[in-house]
PDB file of C-alpha atoms in Angstrom:
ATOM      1  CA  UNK C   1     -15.731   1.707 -27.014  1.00 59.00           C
ATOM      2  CA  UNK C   2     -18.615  -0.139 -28.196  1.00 62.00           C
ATOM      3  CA  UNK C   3     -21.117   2.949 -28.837  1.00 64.00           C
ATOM      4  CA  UNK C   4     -18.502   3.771 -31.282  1.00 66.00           C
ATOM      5  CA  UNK C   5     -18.350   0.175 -32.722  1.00 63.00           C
ATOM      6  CA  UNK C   6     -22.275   0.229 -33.178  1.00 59.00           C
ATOM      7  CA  UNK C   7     -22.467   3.574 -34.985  1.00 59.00           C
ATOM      8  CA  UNK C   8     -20.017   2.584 -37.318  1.00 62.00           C
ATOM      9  CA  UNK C   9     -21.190  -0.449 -37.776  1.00 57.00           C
ATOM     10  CA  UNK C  10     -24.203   1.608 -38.298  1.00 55.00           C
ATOM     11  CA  UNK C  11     -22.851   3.982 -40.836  1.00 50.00           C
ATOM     12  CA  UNK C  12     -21.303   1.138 -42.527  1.00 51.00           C
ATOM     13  CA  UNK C  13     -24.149  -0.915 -42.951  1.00 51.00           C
ATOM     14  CA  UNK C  14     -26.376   1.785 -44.534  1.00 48.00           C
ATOM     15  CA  UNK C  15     -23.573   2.125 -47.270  1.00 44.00           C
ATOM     16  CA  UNK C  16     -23.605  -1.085 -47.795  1.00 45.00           C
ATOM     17  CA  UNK C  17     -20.472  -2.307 -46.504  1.00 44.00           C
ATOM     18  CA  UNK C  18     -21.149  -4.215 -43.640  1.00 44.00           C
ATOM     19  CA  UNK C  19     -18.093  -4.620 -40.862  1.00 43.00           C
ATOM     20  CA  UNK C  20     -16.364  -7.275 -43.548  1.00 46.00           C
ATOM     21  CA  UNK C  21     -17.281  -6.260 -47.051  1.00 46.00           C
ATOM     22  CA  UNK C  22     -17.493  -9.838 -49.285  1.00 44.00           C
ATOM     23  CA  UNK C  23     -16.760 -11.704 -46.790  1.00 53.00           C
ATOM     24  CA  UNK C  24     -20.622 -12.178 -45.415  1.00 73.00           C
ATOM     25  CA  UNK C  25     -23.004 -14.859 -45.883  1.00 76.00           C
ATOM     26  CA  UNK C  26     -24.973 -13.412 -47.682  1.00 79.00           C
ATOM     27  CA  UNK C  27     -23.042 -11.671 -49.813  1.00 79.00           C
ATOM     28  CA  UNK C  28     -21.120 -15.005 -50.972  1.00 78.00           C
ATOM     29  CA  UNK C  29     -24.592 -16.712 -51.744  1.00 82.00           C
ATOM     30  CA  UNK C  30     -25.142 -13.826 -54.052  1.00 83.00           C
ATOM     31  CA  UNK C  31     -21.927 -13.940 -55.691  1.00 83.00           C
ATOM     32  CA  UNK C  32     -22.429 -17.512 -55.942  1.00 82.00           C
ATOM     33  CA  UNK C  33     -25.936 -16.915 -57.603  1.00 84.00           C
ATOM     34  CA  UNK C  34     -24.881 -15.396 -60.572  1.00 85.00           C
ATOM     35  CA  UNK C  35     -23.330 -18.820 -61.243  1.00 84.00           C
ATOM     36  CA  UNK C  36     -26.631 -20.627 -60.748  1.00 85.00           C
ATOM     37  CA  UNK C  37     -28.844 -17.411 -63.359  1.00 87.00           C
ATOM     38  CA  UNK C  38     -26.868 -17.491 -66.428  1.00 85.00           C
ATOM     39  CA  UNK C  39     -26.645 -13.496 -67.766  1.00 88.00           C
ATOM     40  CA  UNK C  40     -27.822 -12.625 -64.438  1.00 88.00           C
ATOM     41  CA  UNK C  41     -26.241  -8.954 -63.263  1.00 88.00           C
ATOM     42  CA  UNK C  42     -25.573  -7.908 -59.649  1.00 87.00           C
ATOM     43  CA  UNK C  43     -27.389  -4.881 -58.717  1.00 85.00           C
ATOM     44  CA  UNK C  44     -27.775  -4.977 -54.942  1.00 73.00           C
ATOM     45  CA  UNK C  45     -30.378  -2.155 -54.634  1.00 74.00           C
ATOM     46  CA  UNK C  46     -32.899  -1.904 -51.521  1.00 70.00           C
ATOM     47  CA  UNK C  47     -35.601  -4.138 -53.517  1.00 71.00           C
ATOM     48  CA  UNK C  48     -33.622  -6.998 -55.015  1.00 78.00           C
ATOM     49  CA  UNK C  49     -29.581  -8.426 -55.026  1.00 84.00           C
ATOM     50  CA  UNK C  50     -29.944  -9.335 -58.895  1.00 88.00           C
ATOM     51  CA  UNK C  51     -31.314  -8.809 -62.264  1.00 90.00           C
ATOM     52  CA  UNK C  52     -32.210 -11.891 -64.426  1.00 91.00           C
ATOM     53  CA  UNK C  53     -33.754 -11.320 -67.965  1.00 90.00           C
ATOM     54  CA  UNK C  54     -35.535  -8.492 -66.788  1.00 90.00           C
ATOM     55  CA  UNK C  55     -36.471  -9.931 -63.656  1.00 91.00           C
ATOM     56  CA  UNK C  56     -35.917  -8.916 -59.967  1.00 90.00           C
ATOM     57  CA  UNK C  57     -34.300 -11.130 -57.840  1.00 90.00           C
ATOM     58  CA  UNK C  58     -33.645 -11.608 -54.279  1.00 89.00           C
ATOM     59  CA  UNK C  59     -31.082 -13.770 -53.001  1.00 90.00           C
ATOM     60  CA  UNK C  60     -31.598 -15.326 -49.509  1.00 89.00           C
ATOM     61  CA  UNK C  61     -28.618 -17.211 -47.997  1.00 89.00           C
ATOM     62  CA  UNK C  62     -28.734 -19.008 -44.690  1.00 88.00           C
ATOM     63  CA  UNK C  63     -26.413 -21.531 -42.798  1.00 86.00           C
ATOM     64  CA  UNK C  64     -27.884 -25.057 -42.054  1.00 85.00           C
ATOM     65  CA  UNK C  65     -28.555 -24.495 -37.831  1.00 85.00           C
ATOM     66  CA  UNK C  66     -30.032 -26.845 -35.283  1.00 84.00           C
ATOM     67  CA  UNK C  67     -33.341 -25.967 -33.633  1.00 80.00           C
ATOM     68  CA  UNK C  68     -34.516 -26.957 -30.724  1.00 79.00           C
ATOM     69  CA  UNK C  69     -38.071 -26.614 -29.449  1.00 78.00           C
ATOM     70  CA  UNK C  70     -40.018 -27.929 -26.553  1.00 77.00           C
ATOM     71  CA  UNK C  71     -43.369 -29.144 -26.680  1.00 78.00           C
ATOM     72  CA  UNK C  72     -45.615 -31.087 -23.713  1.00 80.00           C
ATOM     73  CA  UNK C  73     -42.637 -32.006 -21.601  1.00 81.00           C
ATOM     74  CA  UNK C  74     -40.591 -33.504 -24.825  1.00 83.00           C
ATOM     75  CA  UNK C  75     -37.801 -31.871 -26.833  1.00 83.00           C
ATOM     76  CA  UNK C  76     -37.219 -32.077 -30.326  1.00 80.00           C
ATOM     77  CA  UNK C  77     -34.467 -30.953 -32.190  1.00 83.00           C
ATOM     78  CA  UNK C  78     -34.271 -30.533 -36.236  1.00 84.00           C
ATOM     79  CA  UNK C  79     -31.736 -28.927 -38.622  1.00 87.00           C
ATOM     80  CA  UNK C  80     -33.282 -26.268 -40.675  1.00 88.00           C
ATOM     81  CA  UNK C  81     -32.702 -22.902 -42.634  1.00 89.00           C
ATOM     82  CA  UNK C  82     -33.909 -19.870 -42.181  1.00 89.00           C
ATOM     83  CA  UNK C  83     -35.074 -16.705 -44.313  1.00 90.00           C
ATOM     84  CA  UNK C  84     -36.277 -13.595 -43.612  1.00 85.00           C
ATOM     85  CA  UNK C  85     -38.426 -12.525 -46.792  1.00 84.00           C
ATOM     86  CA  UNK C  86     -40.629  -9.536 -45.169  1.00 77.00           C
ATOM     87  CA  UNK C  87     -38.839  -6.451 -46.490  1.00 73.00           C
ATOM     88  CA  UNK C  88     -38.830  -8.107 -50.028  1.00 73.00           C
ATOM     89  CA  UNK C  89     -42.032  -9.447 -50.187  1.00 67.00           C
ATOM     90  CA  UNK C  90     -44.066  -8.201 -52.816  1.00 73.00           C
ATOM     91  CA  UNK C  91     -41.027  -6.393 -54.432  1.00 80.00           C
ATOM     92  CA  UNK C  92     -39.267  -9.289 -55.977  1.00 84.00           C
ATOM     93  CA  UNK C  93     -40.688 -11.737 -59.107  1.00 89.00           C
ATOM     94  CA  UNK C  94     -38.379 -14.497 -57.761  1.00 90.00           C
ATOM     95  CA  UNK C  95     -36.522 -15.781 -54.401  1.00 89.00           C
ATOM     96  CA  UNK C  96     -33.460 -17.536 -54.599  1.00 91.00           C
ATOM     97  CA  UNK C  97     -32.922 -19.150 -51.538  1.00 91.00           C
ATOM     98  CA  UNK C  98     -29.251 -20.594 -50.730  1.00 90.00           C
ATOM     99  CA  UNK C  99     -28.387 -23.314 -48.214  1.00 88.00           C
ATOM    100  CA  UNK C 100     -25.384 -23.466 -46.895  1.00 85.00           C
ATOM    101  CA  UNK C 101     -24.004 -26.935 -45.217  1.00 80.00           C
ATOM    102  CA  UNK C 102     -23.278 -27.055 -41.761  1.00 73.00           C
ATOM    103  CA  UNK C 103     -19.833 -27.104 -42.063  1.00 65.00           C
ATOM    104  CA  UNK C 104     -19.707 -23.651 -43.526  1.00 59.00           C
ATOM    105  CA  UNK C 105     -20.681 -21.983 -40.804  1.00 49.00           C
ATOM    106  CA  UNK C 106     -17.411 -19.528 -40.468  1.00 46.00           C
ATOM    107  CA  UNK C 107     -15.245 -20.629 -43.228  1.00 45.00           C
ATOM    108  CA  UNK C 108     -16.655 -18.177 -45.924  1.00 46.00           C
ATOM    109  CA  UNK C 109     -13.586 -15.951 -48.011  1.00 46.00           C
ATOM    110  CA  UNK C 110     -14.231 -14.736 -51.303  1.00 44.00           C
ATOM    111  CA  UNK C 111     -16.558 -17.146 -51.973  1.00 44.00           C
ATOM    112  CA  UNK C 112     -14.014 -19.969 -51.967  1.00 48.00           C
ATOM    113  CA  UNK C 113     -14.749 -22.344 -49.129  1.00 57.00           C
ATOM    114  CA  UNK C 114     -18.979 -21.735 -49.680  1.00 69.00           C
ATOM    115  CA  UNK C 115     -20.185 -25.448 -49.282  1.00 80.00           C
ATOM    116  CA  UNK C 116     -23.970 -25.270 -50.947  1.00 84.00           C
ATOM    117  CA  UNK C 117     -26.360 -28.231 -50.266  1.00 86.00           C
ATOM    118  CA  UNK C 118     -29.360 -26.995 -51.859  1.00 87.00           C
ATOM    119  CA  UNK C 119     -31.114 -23.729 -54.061  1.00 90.00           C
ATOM    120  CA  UNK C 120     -34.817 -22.773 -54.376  1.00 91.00           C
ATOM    121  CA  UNK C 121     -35.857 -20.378 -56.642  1.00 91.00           C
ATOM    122  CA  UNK C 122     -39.347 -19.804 -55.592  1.00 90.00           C
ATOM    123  CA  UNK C 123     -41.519 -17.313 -57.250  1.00 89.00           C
ATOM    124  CA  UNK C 124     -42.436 -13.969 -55.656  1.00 86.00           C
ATOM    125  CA  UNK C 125     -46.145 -14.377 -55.648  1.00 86.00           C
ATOM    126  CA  UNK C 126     -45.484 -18.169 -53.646  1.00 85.00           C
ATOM    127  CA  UNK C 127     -43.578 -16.240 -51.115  1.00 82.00           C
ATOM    128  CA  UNK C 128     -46.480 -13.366 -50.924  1.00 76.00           C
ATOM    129  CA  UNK C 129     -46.490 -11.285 -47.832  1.00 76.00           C
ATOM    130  CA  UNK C 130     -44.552 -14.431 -45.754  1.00 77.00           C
ATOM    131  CA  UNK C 131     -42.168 -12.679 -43.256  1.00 80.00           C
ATOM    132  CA  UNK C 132     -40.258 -15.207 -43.366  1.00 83.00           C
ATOM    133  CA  UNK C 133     -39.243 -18.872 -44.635  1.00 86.00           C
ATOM    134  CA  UNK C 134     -37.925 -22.094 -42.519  1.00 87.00           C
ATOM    135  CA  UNK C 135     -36.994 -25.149 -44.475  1.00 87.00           C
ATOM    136  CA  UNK C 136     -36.209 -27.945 -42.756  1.00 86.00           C
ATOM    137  CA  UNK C 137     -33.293 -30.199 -44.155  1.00 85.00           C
ATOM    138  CA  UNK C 138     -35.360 -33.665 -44.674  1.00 83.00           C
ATOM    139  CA  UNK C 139     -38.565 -32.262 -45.428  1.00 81.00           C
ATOM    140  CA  UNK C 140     -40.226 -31.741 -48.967  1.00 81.00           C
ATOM    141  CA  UNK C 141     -41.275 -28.079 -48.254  1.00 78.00           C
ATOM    142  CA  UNK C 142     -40.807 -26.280 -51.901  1.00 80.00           C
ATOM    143  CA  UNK C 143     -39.198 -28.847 -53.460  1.00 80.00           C
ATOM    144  CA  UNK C 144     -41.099 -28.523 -56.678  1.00 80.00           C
ATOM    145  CA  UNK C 145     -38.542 -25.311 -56.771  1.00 83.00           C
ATOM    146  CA  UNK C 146     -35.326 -26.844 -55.848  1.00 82.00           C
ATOM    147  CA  UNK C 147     -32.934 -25.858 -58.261  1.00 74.00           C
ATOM    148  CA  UNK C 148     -30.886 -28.487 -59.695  1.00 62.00           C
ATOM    149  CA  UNK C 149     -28.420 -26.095 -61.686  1.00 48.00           C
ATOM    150  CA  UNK C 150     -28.688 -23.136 -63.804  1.00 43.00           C
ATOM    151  CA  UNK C 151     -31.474 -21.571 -64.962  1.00 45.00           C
ATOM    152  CA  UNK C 152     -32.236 -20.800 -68.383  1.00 41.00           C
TER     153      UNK C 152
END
């Protein structure tokens, strides 16, 4: 029944292994991370998904969506990604945020099929207290921190 389907998804959550372990966004944009931080390890802890010469690091992953917002009788509709950032802000030295195309949306296995247009990798004091992060796709927001490939 679906109490039963919420408390496990519950209990599964907490231990970190969601309803389909690796097989989650954002679990493929971290495995995919440790591509983009050479000698970077994967920790996944409650404060940050990765450890990069000494450094904490939190990975954000979103899908590229469509919003659509009304405003004085007109409609306007963008694609943009999304991150929420407010249990991690002031924990983590760096954000690596990891946009997915559009066409991944529900094609993610094992890491496989992940289709990534873009990476930031913002520092943690940029992000501050933000609770969360919206980058549009043809807008220059952050783009002194796109990442172009690894980091050194």
């Amino acid at each position: 029944d679906r109490l039963d389907y919420f408390k496990e998804y519950q209990f599964k959550r907490k231990a970190g292994m969601g309803l389909h372990p690796g097989r989650s966004v954002g679990r493929q944009g971290e495995i995919a991370s440790l591509n983009l931080l050479p000698k970077s390890v994967l920790v996944n802890n409650a404060d940050n998904d990765i450890l990069w010469n000494g450094k904490k690091v939190e990975v954000k992953t979103s899908n590229l969506t469509n919003f659509r917002v009304g405003y004085k009788d007109k409609t306007y509709n963008y694609n943009r990604w999304h991150f929420h950032t407010k249990r991690q802000a002031g924990r983590a030295d760096y954000f690596l945020f990891v946009c997915l195309s559009k066409n991944n949306i529900g094609s993610v296995k094992n890491g496989v099929d992940i289709k990534i247009e873009r990476t930031y990798f913002v520092p943690g004091k940029y992000i501050g207290k933000k609770r969360g992060i919206t980058i549009r796709e043809n807008s220059n927001y952050l783009s002194q921190f796109i990442l172009k490939r690894g980091v050194n």
